[in-house]
Amino acid sequence: MEATFKIKGMHCKSCKALVEDVLLDIGVKIVSLTVDETKKEGTLKVNTILKPEELTKTLKEETGYVVTKI
Amino acid sequence: MWSQRFEMKQKIYCPDIMCESCNKVIERALAKLQGIQSYIFREDSVDVEFDESLIKVEQIMGAIREKGYRASLEPLGKKRIKERAKEFLHDKQKYQIEYQMLRNITVTFLLLLVLDALFIYYKGRTEPTAFSNYGWWLLYLTVAVVTVAGAIWHFKAYKAQYTCMVGMMIGMTLGMQTGIMFGAILGATNGFFVGALVGMIMGVGVGAYCGSCCGVMGIMEGMMAGVMGGTMGPMITLMMFNDRVLWFMPLFMFFNVAILIGLSYMIFEEVVEGNNEVVRKPWGLAVFLGGCGIVLAVLLLIILLTPPSIFVA
């Protein structure tokens, strides 16, 4: 099931690497992940069976970023 | 059975850690390993405590490198020359531009010797001693043309942003080397006026052209070096006329070419290596050969058509 999220706090290439790393570990397929370095915000599109609340919780725990579903 | 604990403390240098996210990426990599007891992030390193019987430091560094970060037991500064020399011999892909430069220079040098031979032949019809008078000077002239052209080719093969510091260095070095080499040689063959004029014009031209990569400051420094080199060059050869100048020239040329090599080395290290934004756009061999041919032909014409110096008359 496809879902899109906004991630607040991403400001560099390694922030992207971190999110990719976490998602890889929990087996979530990334459709796209783009980072706006000036706005310090990332847009994440995924295809997963996980519930959105689970995803946002895991991401926040592992990365510290605030994740909201859009 | 008693299990022994081999506690090891090791500082691993990771110069690429830039922010919290990098720390977290490495934390996650370390968390997957067995045997890590604790770790502290410092400014450019991670101090790790681990049980040596469970994990080796190479494995820890491997896990860090897998995430895309450099890891080493020594502080990572610039590569030492010996390391780079070894890498140069093995990694033809990384140094493809440099290998192309060497090929261009070699091929062009050999082909330009034909122009020199034509000159000697033409001069030799009215001057039986043409070869002994001009031989060395033509050799040095050809070396100067291909090495300066090679250095410029190498510099222009990479499209990148140049800081003022680096741009100035490039403009100054290429301006000075062009001026002093061509000034010295043309001064020897055709006297102070021609030598200084040619040296200065070539030096200023090259210096300004190459220094322009960083703006007016680079152009100015390049021009200054061209004036200095172009006028100093003929002084060297003409004042040494009675004092073994032909013994001096090989060493003089050697040092000047070494300086050009050093410049190309510096450009690679400061501007190219590790820079993801650099674009490779080298000029082809035909352009290089054609350019060198035209420059050498013009210089040979100048040597032919302007009054010869006491050296060669």
CSV table of C-alpha atoms in Angstrom, one decimal:
chain,number,residue,atom,x,y,z
A,1,MET,CA,0.0,0.0,0.0
A,2,GLU,CA,1.5,3.3,-1.0
A,3,ALA,CA,1.9,6.2,1.5
A,4,THR,CA,3.6,9.6,1.5
A,5,PHE,CA,5.3,11.2,4.5
A,6,LYS,CA,6.9,14.5,5.4
A,7,ILE,CA,10.1,14.3,7.4
A,8,LYS,CA,11.1,17.4,9.3
A,9,GLY,CA,14.8,18.0,10.2
A,10,MET,CA,16.6,16.5,7.2
A,11,HIS,CA,19.4,18.8,6.2
A,12,CYS,CA,22.1,16.8,4.5
A,13,LYS,CA,23.0,13.7,2.5
A,14,SER,CA,23.7,11.6,5.5
A,15,CYS,CA,20.2,12.4,6.8
A,16,LYS,CA,19.0,10.7,3.6
A,17,ALA,CA,21.3,7.8,4.2
A,18,LEU,CA,20.1,7.4,7.7
A,19,VAL,CA,16.4,7.2,6.7
A,20,GLU,CA,17.2,4.8,3.9
A,21,ASP,CA,19.1,2.7,6.4
A,22,VAL,CA,16.3,2.5,8.9
A,23,LEU,CA,13.7,1.7,6.3
A,24,LEU,CA,15.9,-1.0,4.8
A,25,ASP,CA,16.2,-2.6,8.2
A,26,ILE,CA,12.4,-2.8,8.8
A,27,GLY,CA,11.9,-4.1,5.2
A,28,VAL,CA,10.0,-1.1,3.8
A,29,LYS,CA,10.3,-0.5,0.1
A,30,ILE,CA,11.2,3.1,-0.7
A,31,VAL,CA,9.5,4.4,-3.9
A,32,SER,CA,11.2,7.8,-3.6
A,33,LEU,CA,12.9,10.0,-1.1
A,34,THR,CA,13.8,13.6,-1.8
A,35,VAL,CA,15.3,16.2,0.5
A,36,ASP,CA,14.9,19.9,0.4
A,37,GLU,CA,18.1,21.1,2.1
A,38,THR,CA,17.0,24.7,2.4
A,39,LYS,CA,13.6,23.8,4.0
A,40,LYS,CA,15.3,21.0,6.0
A,41,GLU,CA,12.5,18.7,4.9
A,42,GLY,CA,12.2,15.4,3.2
A,43,THR,CA,9.4,13.8,1.2
A,44,LEU,CA,9.2,10.1,1.5
A,45,LYS,CA,7.0,7.8,-0.7
A,46,VAL,CA,6.8,4.1,0.4
A,47,ASN,CA,5.1,0.9,-0.5
A,48,THR,CA,4.6,-1.2,2.6
A,49,ILE,CA,2.2,-3.4,4.6
A,50,LEU,CA,3.2,-1.5,7.8
A,51,LYS,CA,0.6,0.8,9.3
A,52,PRO,CA,1.5,4.5,8.9
A,53,GLU,CA,1.6,5.0,12.7
A,54,GLU,CA,4.1,2.2,13.1
A,55,LEU,CA,6.3,3.7,10.4
A,56,THR,CA,6.3,7.2,11.9
A,57,LYS,CA,7.0,5.8,15.4
A,58,THR,CA,9.9,3.7,14.2
A,59,LEU,CA,11.4,6.5,12.1
A,60,LYS,CA,11.1,9.0,15.0
A,61,GLU,CA,12.7,6.5,17.4
A,62,GLU,CA,15.6,5.6,15.2
A,63,THR,CA,16.4,9.0,13.6
A,64,GLY,CA,14.9,11.6,15.8
A,65,TYR,CA,13.0,13.3,12.9
A,66,VAL,CA,9.4,14.3,13.2
A,67,VAL,CA,7.4,12.3,10.6
A,68,THR,CA,3.9,13.1,9.5
A,69,LYS,CA,1.7,11.3,7.0
A,70,ILE,CA,0.3,13.4,4.1
B,1,MET,CA,35.4,-23.0,30.8
B,2,TRP,CA,36.4,-19.6,31.6
B,3,SER,CA,35.9,-17.2,28.8
B,4,GLN,CA,38.7,-14.6,28.5
B,5,ARG,CA,37.7,-11.0,27.8
B,6,PHE,CA,40.2,-9.2,25.7
B,7,GLU,CA,39.2,-5.6,26.1
B,8,MET,CA,40.6,-3.3,23.4
B,9,LYS,CA,40.3,0.4,23.2
B,10,GLN,CA,40.8,1.8,19.7
B,11,LYS,CA,40.5,5.2,18.2
B,12,ILE,CA,39.1,5.0,14.6
B,13,TYR,CA,39.5,8.1,12.5
B,14,CYS,CA,36.4,9.0,10.5
B,15,PRO,CA,37.0,12.4,8.8
B,16,ASP,CA,33.7,12.3,7.0
B,17,ILE,CA,31.4,12.6,10.0
B,18,MET,CA,29.6,15.8,9.5
B,19,CYS,CA,26.5,15.8,11.6
B,20,GLU,CA,24.2,13.9,14.0
B,21,SER,CA,22.7,11.8,11.2
B,22,CYS,CA,26.2,10.5,10.4
B,23,ASN,CA,26.7,9.6,14.0
B,24,LYS,CA,23.4,7.7,14.0
B,25,VAL,CA,24.2,5.8,10.8
B,26,ILE,CA,27.4,4.6,12.4
B,27,GLU,CA,25.7,3.9,15.7
B,28,ARG,CA,23.3,1.6,13.8
B,29,ALA,CA,26.1,-0.1,12.0
B,30,LEU,CA,28.0,-0.7,15.3
B,31,ALA,CA,24.8,-1.9,17.0
B,32,LYS,CA,24.6,-4.8,14.6
B,33,LEU,CA,28.1,-6.0,15.5
B,34,GLN,CA,28.8,-8.4,18.4
B,35,GLY,CA,31.4,-7.5,20.9
B,36,ILE,CA,31.2,-3.7,20.9
B,37,GLN,CA,31.1,-2.5,24.5
B,38,SER,CA,31.0,1.2,24.2
B,39,TYR,CA,31.8,4.0,21.8
B,40,ILE,CA,32.2,7.8,22.0
B,41,PHE,CA,32.0,10.1,19.0
B,42,ARG,CA,34.7,12.8,18.9
B,43,GLU,CA,35.2,15.5,16.3
B,44,ASP,CA,36.9,13.4,13.6
B,45,SER,CA,36.9,9.9,15.2
B,46,VAL,CA,35.1,7.2,17.1
B,47,ASP,CA,36.7,5.8,20.3
B,48,VAL,CA,35.5,2.2,20.4
B,49,GLU,CA,35.8,-0.3,23.3
B,50,PHE,CA,35.4,-3.9,22.2
B,51,ASP,CA,36.1,-7.5,23.1
B,52,GLU,CA,38.9,-8.6,20.9
B,53,SER,CA,37.9,-12.2,21.2
B,54,LEU,CA,34.5,-11.5,19.6
B,55,ILE,CA,35.4,-8.9,17.0
B,56,LYS,CA,38.5,-7.4,15.3
B,57,VAL,CA,39.1,-3.7,14.6
B,58,GLU,CA,39.2,-4.4,10.9
B,59,GLN,CA,35.6,-5.7,11.0
B,60,ILE,CA,34.5,-2.6,12.9
B,61,MET,CA,36.2,-0.4,10.3
B,62,GLY,CA,34.7,-2.5,7.5
B,63,ALA,CA,31.2,-2.0,8.9
B,64,ILE,CA,31.8,1.8,9.0
B,65,ARG,CA,33.2,1.8,5.5
B,66,GLU,CA,30.2,-0.1,4.2
B,67,LYS,CA,28.0,2.8,5.2
B,68,GLY,CA,30.2,5.1,2.9
B,69,TYR,CA,32.5,6.6,5.5
B,70,ARG,CA,36.2,6.5,5.5
B,71,ALA,CA,37.7,4.7,8.5
B,72,SER,CA,41.4,4.4,9.4
B,73,LEU,CA,43.7,3.8,12.4
B,74,GLU,CA,45.8,6.8,11.3
B,75,PRO,CA,44.5,10.3,10.9
B,76,LEU,CA,43.6,10.7,7.3
B,77,GLY,CA,45.3,13.7,5.8
B,78,LYS,CA,46.5,14.2,2.3
B,79,LYS,CA,47.9,11.1,0.7
B,80,ARG,CA,51.6,10.9,0.9
B,81,ILE,CA,53.5,11.2,-2.4
B,82,LYS,CA,54.6,7.6,-2.2
B,83,GLU,CA,51.0,6.4,-1.7
B,84,ARG,CA,49.8,8.4,-4.5
B,85,ALA,CA,52.6,7.2,-6.8
B,86,LYS,CA,51.5,3.6,-6.1
B,87,GLU,CA,47.9,4.5,-6.7
B,88,PHE,CA,48.8,6.2,-9.9
B,89,LEU,CA,50.5,3.1,-11.3
B,90,HIS,CA,47.5,0.9,-10.5
B,91,ASP,CA,44.4,3.0,-10.8
B,92,LYS,CA,44.3,4.0,-14.5
B,93,GLN,CA,40.6,4.8,-14.3
B,94,LYS,CA,41.0,7.4,-11.5
B,95,TYR,CA,43.9,9.0,-13.3
B,96,GLN,CA,42.6,8.7,-16.8
B,97,ILE,CA,43.0,12.4,-17.5
B,98,GLU,CA,46.6,12.3,-16.3
B,99,TYR,CA,47.4,9.3,-18.5
B,100,GLN,CA,45.8,11.1,-21.4
B,101,MET,CA,48.0,14.1,-20.7
B,102,LEU,CA,51.2,12.0,-20.8
B,103,ARG,CA,50.1,10.3,-24.0
B,104,ASN,CA,49.3,13.7,-25.7
B,105,ILE,CA,52.7,15.2,-24.6
B,106,THR,CA,54.7,12.2,-25.8
B,107,VAL,CA,53.0,11.9,-29.2
B,108,THR,CA,53.1,15.6,-29.8
B,109,PHE,CA,56.7,15.9,-28.8
B,110,LEU,CA,57.8,13.3,-31.3
B,111,LEU,CA,55.8,14.8,-34.1
B,112,LEU,CA,57.0,18.3,-33.3
B,113,LEU,CA,60.6,17.2,-33.7
B,114,VAL,CA,59.7,17.0,-37.4
B,115,LEU,CA,59.2,20.8,-37.4
B,116,ASP,CA,62.6,21.2,-35.7
B,117,ALA,CA,64.2,19.0,-38.3
B,118,LEU,CA,62.7,21.2,-41.0
B,119,PHE,CA,64.1,24.3,-39.3
B,120,ILE,CA,67.6,22.8,-39.1
B,121,TYR,CA,67.5,21.7,-42.7
B,122,TYR,CA,66.3,25.1,-43.9
B,123,LYS,CA,68.9,27.0,-41.8
B,124,GLY,CA,71.6,24.4,-42.7
B,125,ARG,CA,71.5,25.5,-46.3
B,126,THR,CA,73.1,28.8,-45.5
B,127,GLU,CA,74.7,27.9,-42.2
B,128,PRO,CA,76.6,24.6,-42.1
B,129,THR,CA,76.8,24.8,-38.3
B,130,ALA,CA,73.0,25.2,-37.9
B,131,PHE,CA,72.6,21.9,-36.0
B,132,SER,CA,75.3,22.6,-33.4
B,133,ASN,CA,74.1,26.3,-33.0
B,134,TYR,CA,70.4,25.6,-32.7
B,135,GLY,CA,70.2,21.9,-31.8
B,136,TRP,CA,69.9,22.2,-28.0
B,137,TRP,CA,67.8,25.4,-28.1
B,138,LEU,CA,65.3,23.7,-30.4
B,139,LEU,CA,65.1,20.7,-28.1
B,140,TYR,CA,64.5,22.9,-25.1
B,141,LEU,CA,61.9,24.9,-27.1
B,142,THR,CA,60.0,21.8,-28.0
B,143,VAL,CA,60.1,20.5,-24.4
B,144,ALA,CA,58.8,23.9,-23.2
B,145,VAL,CA,56.0,23.9,-25.7
B,146,VAL,CA,54.7,20.5,-24.9
B,147,THR,CA,55.1,20.7,-21.1
B,148,VAL,CA,53.4,24.1,-20.8
B,149,ALA,CA,50.7,23.0,-23.2
B,150,GLY,CA,50.3,19.8,-21.2
B,151,ALA,CA,49.9,21.6,-17.9
B,152,ILE,CA,47.3,24.0,-19.4
B,153,TRP,CA,45.5,21.0,-21.0
B,154,HIS,CA,45.4,19.2,-17.7
B,155,PHE,CA,44.1,22.3,-15.9
B,156,LYS,CA,41.4,22.9,-18.5
B,157,ALA,CA,40.4,19.2,-18.6
B,158,TYR,CA,38.6,19.6,-15.3
B,159,LYS,CA,35.6,22.0,-15.0
B,160,ALA,CA,35.4,23.1,-11.4
B,161,GLN,CA,35.0,26.0,-9.0
B,162,TYR,CA,38.3,27.6,-8.1
B,163,THR,CA,39.0,29.4,-4.9
B,164,CYS,CA,41.0,32.6,-5.1
B,165,MET,CA,44.0,30.9,-3.5
B,166,VAL,CA,44.1,28.1,-6.0
B,167,GLY,CA,43.3,30.2,-9.0
B,168,MET,CA,46.1,32.6,-8.1
B,169,MET,CA,48.5,29.7,-7.7
B,170,ILE,CA,47.6,28.3,-11.1
B,171,GLY,CA,47.8,31.7,-12.9
B,172,MET,CA,51.1,32.7,-11.2
B,173,THR,CA,52.8,29.3,-11.8
B,174,LEU,CA,51.8,28.9,-15.4
B,175,GLY,CA,52.5,32.6,-16.2
B,176,MET,CA,55.9,32.5,-14.6
B,177,GLN,CA,56.9,29.2,-16.1
B,178,THR,CA,55.8,30.1,-19.6
B,179,GLY,CA,57.5,33.5,-19.4
B,180,ILE,CA,60.8,32.2,-18.0
B,181,MET,CA,61.2,29.2,-20.3
B,182,PHE,CA,60.3,30.9,-23.5
B,183,GLY,CA,62.0,34.1,-22.5
B,184,ALA,CA,65.2,32.2,-21.8
B,185,ILE,CA,65.2,30.2,-25.0
B,186,LEU,CA,64.2,33.1,-27.4
B,187,GLY,CA,66.7,35.3,-25.6
B,188,ALA,CA,69.5,32.9,-26.3
B,189,THR,CA,68.5,32.6,-30.0
B,190,ASN,CA,67.6,36.1,-30.8
B,191,GLY,CA,68.8,38.5,-28.1
B,192,PHE,CA,67.3,40.4,-25.2
B,193,PHE,CA,64.7,42.4,-27.1
B,194,VAL,CA,63.0,39.5,-28.9
B,195,GLY,CA,63.5,37.2,-25.9
B,196,ALA,CA,61.9,39.5,-23.4
B,197,LEU,CA,59.1,40.5,-25.8
B,198,VAL,CA,58.2,36.9,-26.6
B,199,GLY,CA,58.6,35.7,-23.0
B,200,MET,CA,56.6,38.5,-21.6
B,201,ILE,CA,53.7,38.3,-24.1
B,202,MET,CA,53.5,34.5,-23.8
B,203,GLY,CA,53.8,34.6,-20.0
B,204,VAL,CA,51.2,37.3,-19.6
B,205,GLY,CA,48.8,35.6,-22.0
B,206,VAL,CA,49.0,32.2,-20.3
B,207,GLY,CA,49.0,33.7,-16.8
B,208,ALA,CA,45.9,35.8,-17.5
B,209,TYR,CA,44.1,33.1,-19.3
B,210,CYS,CA,44.7,30.5,-16.6
B,211,GLY,CA,44.3,32.9,-13.7
B,212,SER,CA,40.9,34.1,-14.9
B,213,CYS,CA,39.3,31.0,-13.4
B,214,CYS,CA,39.0,32.9,-10.1
B,215,GLY,CA,38.5,36.4,-11.4
B,216,VAL,CA,40.5,39.6,-11.6
B,217,MET,CA,42.9,38.7,-8.9
B,218,GLY,CA,44.0,35.6,-10.7
B,219,ILE,CA,44.4,37.5,-14.0
B,220,MET,CA,46.5,40.1,-12.3
B,221,GLU,CA,48.7,37.6,-10.6
B,222,GLY,CA,49.1,35.7,-13.8
B,223,MET,CA,50.1,38.8,-15.7
B,224,MET,CA,52.5,39.8,-13.0
B,225,ALA,CA,54.2,36.4,-13.1
B,226,GLY,CA,54.3,36.5,-16.9
B,227,VAL,CA,56.1,39.9,-16.9
B,228,MET,CA,58.6,38.8,-14.3
B,229,GLY,CA,59.3,35.4,-15.9
B,230,GLY,CA,59.4,36.7,-19.4
B,231,THR,CA,61.9,39.4,-18.7
B,232,MET,CA,64.0,37.4,-16.3
B,233,GLY,CA,64.3,34.5,-18.6
B,234,PRO,CA,66.5,36.1,-21.3
B,235,MET,CA,68.6,37.7,-18.7
B,236,ILE,CA,69.6,34.2,-17.4
B,237,THR,CA,70.8,32.9,-20.7
B,238,LEU,CA,72.3,36.0,-22.1
B,239,MET,CA,74.3,36.8,-19.0
B,240,MET,CA,75.5,33.3,-18.8
B,241,PHE,CA,76.7,33.3,-22.4
B,242,ASN,CA,80.4,33.2,-21.3
B,243,ASP,CA,79.8,30.9,-18.4
B,244,ARG,CA,78.7,27.5,-19.5
B,245,VAL,CA,75.0,28.2,-20.2
B,246,LEU,CA,74.7,25.0,-22.1
B,247,TRP,CA,75.6,23.1,-18.9
B,248,PHE,CA,73.1,25.1,-17.0
B,249,MET,CA,70.1,24.6,-19.3
B,250,PRO,CA,69.3,20.9,-18.7
B,251,LEU,CA,69.0,21.5,-14.9
B,252,PHE,CA,67.1,24.7,-15.5
B,253,MET,CA,64.6,22.9,-17.8
B,254,PHE,CA,64.4,20.0,-15.4
B,255,PHE,CA,63.4,22.3,-12.5
B,256,ASN,CA,60.9,24.2,-14.6
B,257,VAL,CA,59.2,21.0,-15.8
B,258,ALA,CA,59.2,19.7,-12.3
B,259,ILE,CA,57.3,22.8,-11.2
B,260,LEU,CA,54.7,22.2,-13.9
B,261,ILE,CA,54.3,18.6,-12.8
B,262,GLY,CA,53.9,19.9,-9.2
B,263,LEU,CA,51.2,22.3,-10.3
B,264,SER,CA,49.2,19.5,-12.0
B,265,TYR,CA,49.7,17.4,-8.9
B,266,MET,CA,48.3,20.2,-6.8
B,267,ILE,CA,45.3,20.7,-9.1
B,268,PHE,CA,44.5,17.0,-8.8
B,269,GLU,CA,44.8,17.0,-5.0
B,270,GLU,CA,43.1,20.3,-4.2
B,271,VAL,CA,40.5,20.5,-6.9
B,272,VAL,CA,39.7,17.1,-8.3
B,273,GLU,CA,40.1,14.5,-5.6
B,274,GLY,CA,37.1,13.9,-3.6
B,275,ASN,CA,35.1,16.5,-5.5
B,276,ASN,CA,31.8,15.2,-6.8
B,277,GLU,CA,31.0,18.3,-8.7
B,278,VAL,CA,34.0,18.2,-11.0
B,279,VAL,CA,33.3,17.5,-14.7
B,280,ARG,CA,35.9,16.0,-17.0
B,281,LYS,CA,36.0,17.8,-20.4
B,282,PRO,CA,39.4,17.3,-21.9
B,283,TRP,CA,40.3,18.7,-25.3
B,284,GLY,CA,41.2,16.0,-27.9
B,285,LEU,CA,44.6,15.0,-29.1
B,286,ALA,CA,44.0,16.8,-32.4
B,287,VAL,CA,43.4,20.1,-30.7
B,288,PHE,CA,46.5,19.6,-28.5
B,289,LEU,CA,48.7,18.6,-31.4
B,290,GLY,CA,47.4,21.4,-33.6
B,291,GLY,CA,47.8,24.0,-30.9
B,292,CYS,CA,51.3,23.0,-30.1
B,293,GLY,CA,52.2,22.8,-33.7
B,294,ILE,CA,51.0,26.3,-34.4
B,295,VAL,CA,52.8,27.7,-31.4
B,296,LEU,CA,56.1,26.0,-32.3
B,297,ALA,CA,55.8,27.1,-35.9
B,298,VAL,CA,55.2,30.7,-35.0
B,299,LEU,CA,58.2,30.6,-32.6
B,300,LEU,CA,60.4,29.0,-35.2
B,301,LEU,CA,59.4,31.7,-37.7
B,302,ILE,CA,60.3,34.4,-35.1
B,303,ILE,CA,63.7,32.7,-34.6
B,304,LEU,CA,64.2,32.7,-38.3
B,305,LEU,CA,63.0,36.2,-39.2
B,306,THR,CA,64.4,38.3,-36.3
B,307,PRO,CA,68.1,39.1,-35.9
B,308,PRO,CA,70.0,36.2,-34.3
B,309,SER,CA,71.9,36.7,-31.1
B,310,ILE,CA,75.6,36.4,-30.7
B,311,PHE,CA,75.0,32.9,-29.4
B,312,VAL,CA,74.0,31.4,-32.7
B,313,ALA,CA,75.3,33.8,-35.3
